[in-house]
Amino acid sequence: MFEIPEPGTFAENIAIAYDAPADLKKWPSLNNQRVTSKTPYMVYNGTLADCIRELLAKPIKQISLYDIVTERQPAFDGNVLSPGVAAEIAMRKDFPKG
């Protein structure tokens, strides 16, 4: 049975196109907190899988400053993936290794 994901999550039982184009973006920060009055800037452009790997290679204290922007897929509730959702996706059995 199909389950609708909660906001900020993804549906585990739906395939993900890991080769979809994606951007890793970083929010400007002050005291390691996002400055939401500013616009995030691109730090990496590649595939969704590459962006997830790049994000997870960042220092843990800074990971909350990043988002991944990709094309909307049936498994996602939007086109912006939070660091938490990206980490969950990386743990999927079908996530491409290196």
mmCIF file with all atom_site columns, C-alpha atoms in Angstrom:
data_model
loop_
_atom_site.group_PDB
_atom_site.id
_atom_site.type_symbol
_atom_site.label_atom_id
_atom_site.label_alt_id
_atom_site.label_comp_id
_atom_site.label_asym_id
_atom_site.label_entity_id
_atom_site.label_seq_id
_atom_site.pdbx_PDB_ins_code
_atom_site.Cartn_x
_atom_site.Cartn_y
_atom_site.Cartn_z
_atom_site.occupancy
_atom_site.B_iso_or_equiv
_atom_site.pdbx_formal_charge
_atom_site.auth_seq_id
_atom_site.auth_comp_id
_atom_site.auth_asym_id
_atom_site.auth_atom_id
_atom_site.pdbx_PDB_model_num
ATOM 1  C CA . MET A 1 1  ? 0.000  0.000  0.000   1.00 0.00 ? 1  MET A CA 1
ATOM 2  C CA . PHE A 1 2  ? 1.247  3.488  -0.870  1.00 0.00 ? 2  PHE A CA 1
ATOM 3  C CA . GLU A 1 3  ? 1.968  5.774  2.065   1.00 0.00 ? 3  GLU A CA 1
ATOM 4  C CA . ILE A 1 4  ? 2.100  9.554  1.761   1.00 0.00 ? 4  ILE A CA 1
ATOM 5  C CA . PRO A 1 5  ? 5.272  10.836 3.416   1.00 0.00 ? 5  PRO A CA 1
ATOM 6  C CA . GLU A 1 6  ? 5.075  13.366 6.228   1.00 0.00 ? 6  GLU A CA 1
ATOM 7  C CA . PRO A 1 7  ? 6.504  16.830 5.470   1.00 0.00 ? 7  PRO A CA 1
ATOM 8  C CA . GLY A 1 8  ? 10.293 16.757 5.389   1.00 0.00 ? 8  GLY A CA 1
ATOM 9  C CA . THR A 1 9  ? 10.433 13.015 4.844   1.00 0.00 ? 9  THR A CA 1
ATOM 10 C CA . PHE A 1 10 ? 10.403 10.569 1.975   1.00 0.00 ? 10 PHE A CA 1
ATOM 11 C CA . ALA A 1 11 ? 8.489  7.404  1.155   1.00 0.00 ? 11 ALA A CA 1
ATOM 12 C CA . GLU A 1 12 ? 10.828 4.481  1.750   1.00 0.00 ? 12 GLU A CA 1
ATOM 13 C CA . ASN A 1 13 ? 8.990  2.126  -0.592  1.00 0.00 ? 13 ASN A CA 1
ATOM 14 C CA . ILE A 1 14 ? 9.244  4.375  -3.673  1.00 0.00 ? 14 ILE A CA 1
ATOM 15 C CA . ALA A 1 15 ? 12.257 4.307  -5.991  1.00 0.00 ? 15 ALA A CA 1
ATOM 16 C CA . ILE A 1 16 ? 14.566 7.319  -6.023  1.00 0.00 ? 16 ILE A CA 1
ATOM 17 C CA . ALA A 1 17 ? 16.419 8.576  -9.107  1.00 0.00 ? 17 ALA A CA 1
ATOM 18 C CA . TYR A 1 18 ? 19.864 9.025  -7.551  1.00 0.00 ? 18 TYR A CA 1
ATOM 19 C CA . ASP A 1 19 ? 21.279 10.261 -10.860 1.00 0.00 ? 19 ASP A CA 1
ATOM 20 C CA . ALA A 1 20 ? 18.901 13.254 -10.929 1.00 0.00 ? 20 ALA A CA 1
ATOM 21 C CA . PRO A 1 21 ? 20.633 16.667 -11.069 1.00 0.00 ? 21 PRO A CA 1
ATOM 22 C CA . ALA A 1 22 ? 21.004 18.322 -7.671  1.00 0.00 ? 22 ALA A CA 1
ATOM 23 C CA . ASP A 1 23 ? 22.650 21.244 -5.895  1.00 0.00 ? 23 ASP A CA 1
ATOM 24 C CA . LEU A 1 24 ? 24.110 21.269 -2.413  1.00 0.00 ? 24 LEU A CA 1
ATOM 25 C CA . LYS A 1 25 ? 23.421 24.690 -0.919  1.00 0.00 ? 25 LYS A CA 1
ATOM 26 C CA . LYS A 1 26 ? 24.656 26.305 2.266   1.00 0.00 ? 26 LYS A CA 1
ATOM 27 C CA . TRP A 1 27 ? 22.819 28.938 4.235   1.00 0.00 ? 27 TRP A CA 1
ATOM 28 C CA . PRO A 1 28 ? 24.770 31.951 5.455   1.00 0.00 ? 28 PRO A CA 1
ATOM 29 C CA . SER A 1 29 ? 25.205 31.589 9.192   1.00 0.00 ? 29 SER A CA 1
ATOM 30 C CA . LEU A 1 30 ? 25.788 33.471 12.396  1.00 0.00 ? 30 LEU A CA 1
ATOM 31 C CA . ASN A 1 31 ? 26.942 31.537 15.456  1.00 0.00 ? 31 ASN A CA 1
ATOM 32 C CA . ASN A 1 32 ? 26.410 28.308 13.489  1.00 0.00 ? 32 ASN A CA 1
ATOM 33 C CA . GLN A 1 33 ? 22.714 29.127 12.947  1.00 0.00 ? 33 GLN A CA 1
ATOM 34 C CA . ARG A 1 34 ? 21.035 29.696 9.586   1.00 0.00 ? 34 ARG A CA 1
ATOM 35 C CA . VAL A 1 35 ? 20.437 33.311 8.656   1.00 0.00 ? 35 VAL A CA 1
ATOM 36 C CA . THR A 1 36 ? 17.098 32.775 6.932   1.00 0.00 ? 36 THR A CA 1
ATOM 37 C CA . SER A 1 37 ? 16.829 36.415 5.880   1.00 0.00 ? 37 SER A CA 1
ATOM 38 C CA . LYS A 1 38 ? 19.620 35.673 3.377   1.00 0.00 ? 38 LYS A CA 1
ATOM 39 C CA . THR A 1 39 ? 19.688 33.307 0.400   1.00 0.00 ? 39 THR A CA 1
ATOM 40 C CA . PRO A 1 40 ? 21.553 29.982 0.466   1.00 0.00 ? 40 PRO A CA 1
ATOM 41 C CA . TYR A 1 41 ? 24.421 29.685 -2.007  1.00 0.00 ? 41 TYR A CA 1
ATOM 42 C CA . MET A 1 42 ? 25.597 26.712 -4.057  1.00 0.00 ? 42 MET A CA 1
ATOM 43 C CA . VAL A 1 43 ? 28.612 24.752 -2.860  1.00 0.00 ? 43 VAL A CA 1
ATOM 44 C CA . TYR A 1 44 ? 28.318 21.702 -5.102  1.00 0.00 ? 44 TYR A CA 1
ATOM 45 C CA . ASN A 1 45 ? 26.478 20.723 -8.272  1.00 0.00 ? 45 ASN A CA 1
ATOM 46 C CA . GLY A 1 46 ? 26.118 17.103 -9.370  1.00 0.00 ? 46 GLY A CA 1
ATOM 47 C CA . THR A 1 47 ? 23.785 14.164 -8.988  1.00 0.00 ? 47 THR A CA 1
ATOM 48 C CA . LEU A 1 48 ? 21.512 13.611 -6.018  1.00 0.00 ? 48 LEU A CA 1
ATOM 49 C CA . ALA A 1 49 ? 23.739 10.758 -4.799  1.00 0.00 ? 49 ALA A CA 1
ATOM 50 C CA . ASP A 1 50 ? 26.873 12.921 -5.121  1.00 0.00 ? 50 ASP A CA 1
ATOM 51 C CA . CYS A 1 51 ? 25.242 15.788 -3.225  1.00 0.00 ? 51 CYS A CA 1
ATOM 52 C CA . ILE A 1 52 ? 24.193 13.454 -0.407  1.00 0.00 ? 52 ILE A CA 1
ATOM 53 C CA . ARG A 1 53 ? 27.777 12.138 -0.157  1.00 0.00 ? 53 ARG A CA 1
ATOM 54 C CA . GLU A 1 54 ? 29.176 15.696 -0.165  1.00 0.00 ? 54 GLU A CA 1
ATOM 55 C CA . LEU A 1 55 ? 26.715 16.738 2.552   1.00 0.00 ? 55 LEU A CA 1
ATOM 56 C CA . LEU A 1 56 ? 27.533 13.790 4.791   1.00 0.00 ? 56 LEU A CA 1
ATOM 57 C CA . ALA A 1 57 ? 31.265 14.551 4.461   1.00 0.00 ? 57 ALA A CA 1
ATOM 58 C CA . LYS A 1 58 ? 30.756 17.980 6.072   1.00 0.00 ? 58 LYS A CA 1
ATOM 59 C CA . PRO A 1 59 ? 31.595 18.524 9.766   1.00 0.00 ? 59 PRO A CA 1
ATOM 60 C CA . ILE A 1 60 ? 28.652 17.393 11.906  1.00 0.00 ? 60 ILE A CA 1
ATOM 61 C CA . LYS A 1 61 ? 28.458 20.800 13.648  1.00 0.00 ? 61 LYS A CA 1
ATOM 62 C CA . GLN A 1 62 ? 27.835 22.501 10.293  1.00 0.00 ? 62 GLN A CA 1
ATOM 63 C CA . ILE A 1 63 ? 25.573 19.951 8.583   1.00 0.00 ? 63 ILE A CA 1
ATOM 64 C CA . SER A 1 64 ? 22.381 21.749 9.627   1.00 0.00 ? 64 SER A CA 1
ATOM 65 C CA . LEU A 1 65 ? 23.417 24.726 7.478   1.00 0.00 ? 65 LEU A CA 1
ATOM 66 C CA . TYR A 1 66 ? 22.971 22.751 4.248   1.00 0.00 ? 66 TYR A CA 1
ATOM 67 C CA . ASP A 1 67 ? 20.084 21.685 2.018   1.00 0.00 ? 67 ASP A CA 1
ATOM 68 C CA . ILE A 1 68 ? 19.968 19.659 -1.173  1.00 0.00 ? 68 ILE A CA 1
ATOM 69 C CA . VAL A 1 69 ? 17.835 21.043 -3.981  1.00 0.00 ? 69 VAL A CA 1
ATOM 70 C CA . THR A 1 70 ? 16.791 18.553 -6.655  1.00 0.00 ? 70 THR A CA 1
ATOM 71 C CA . GLU A 1 71 ? 13.901 17.873 -8.968  1.00 0.00 ? 71 GLU A CA 1
ATOM 72 C CA . ARG A 1 72 ? 10.750 16.726 -7.240  1.00 0.00 ? 72 ARG A CA 1
ATOM 73 C CA . GLN A 1 73 ? 10.323 12.953 -7.191  1.00 0.00 ? 73 GLN A CA 1
ATOM 74 C CA . PRO A 1 74 ? 7.366  10.798 -6.115  1.00 0.00 ? 74 PRO A CA 1
ATOM 75 C CA . ALA A 1 75 ? 9.367  9.720  -3.031  1.00 0.00 ? 75 ALA A CA 1
ATOM 76 C CA . PHE A 1 76 ? 9.793  13.313 -1.766  1.00 0.00 ? 76 PHE A CA 1
ATOM 77 C CA . ASP A 1 77 ? 7.282  15.845 -0.534  1.00 0.00 ? 77 ASP A CA 1
ATOM 78 C CA . GLY A 1 78 ? 9.211  18.689 -2.174  1.00 0.00 ? 78 GLY A CA 1
ATOM 79 C CA . ASN A 1 79 ? 12.382 19.527 -4.034  1.00 0.00 ? 79 ASN A CA 1
ATOM 80 C CA . VAL A 1 80 ? 14.443 20.605 -0.991  1.00 0.00 ? 80 VAL A CA 1
ATOM 81 C CA . LEU A 1 81 ? 15.905 17.834 1.153   1.00 0.00 ? 81 LEU A CA 1
ATOM 82 C CA . SER A 1 82 ? 16.974 18.574 4.713   1.00 0.00 ? 82 SER A CA 1
ATOM 83 C CA . PRO A 1 83 ? 20.189 17.052 6.110   1.00 0.00 ? 83 PRO A CA 1
ATOM 84 C CA . GLY A 1 84 ? 18.110 14.590 8.159   1.00 0.00 ? 84 GLY A CA 1
ATOM 85 C CA . VAL A 1 85 ? 16.190 13.324 5.149   1.00 0.00 ? 85 VAL A CA 1
ATOM 86 C CA . ALA A 1 86 ? 19.433 13.108 3.128   1.00 0.00 ? 86 ALA A CA 1
ATOM 87 C CA . ALA A 1 87 ? 21.015 10.974 5.876   1.00 0.00 ? 87 ALA A CA 1
ATOM 88 C CA . GLU A 1 88 ? 17.979 8.660  5.917   1.00 0.00 ? 88 GLU A CA 1
ATOM 89 C CA . ILE A 1 89 ? 18.170 8.300  2.128   1.00 0.00 ? 89 ILE A CA 1
ATOM 90 C CA . ALA A 1 90 ? 21.881 7.446  2.372   1.00 0.00 ? 90 ALA A CA 1
ATOM 91 C CA . MET A 1 91 ? 20.981 4.508  4.634   1.00 0.00 ? 91 MET A CA 1
ATOM 92 C CA . ARG A 1 92 ? 18.617 2.953  2.064   1.00 0.00 ? 92 ARG A CA 1
ATOM 93 C CA . LYS A 1 93 ? 19.700 -0.403 0.687   1.00 0.00 ? 93 LYS A CA 1
ATOM 94 C CA . ASP A 1 94 ? 19.475 0.914  -2.873  1.00 0.00 ? 94 ASP A CA 1
ATOM 95 C CA . PHE A 1 95 ? 21.645 4.000  -2.237  1.00 0.00 ? 95 PHE A CA 1
ATOM 96 C CA . PRO A 1 96 ? 24.625 3.785  -4.617  1.00 0.00 ? 96 PRO A CA 1
ATOM 97 C CA . LYS A 1 97 ? 27.894 3.170  -2.789  1.00 0.00 ? 97 LYS A CA 1
ATOM 98 C CA . GLY A 1 98 ? 30.831 5.338  -3.850  1.00 0.00 ? 98 GLY A CA 1
#
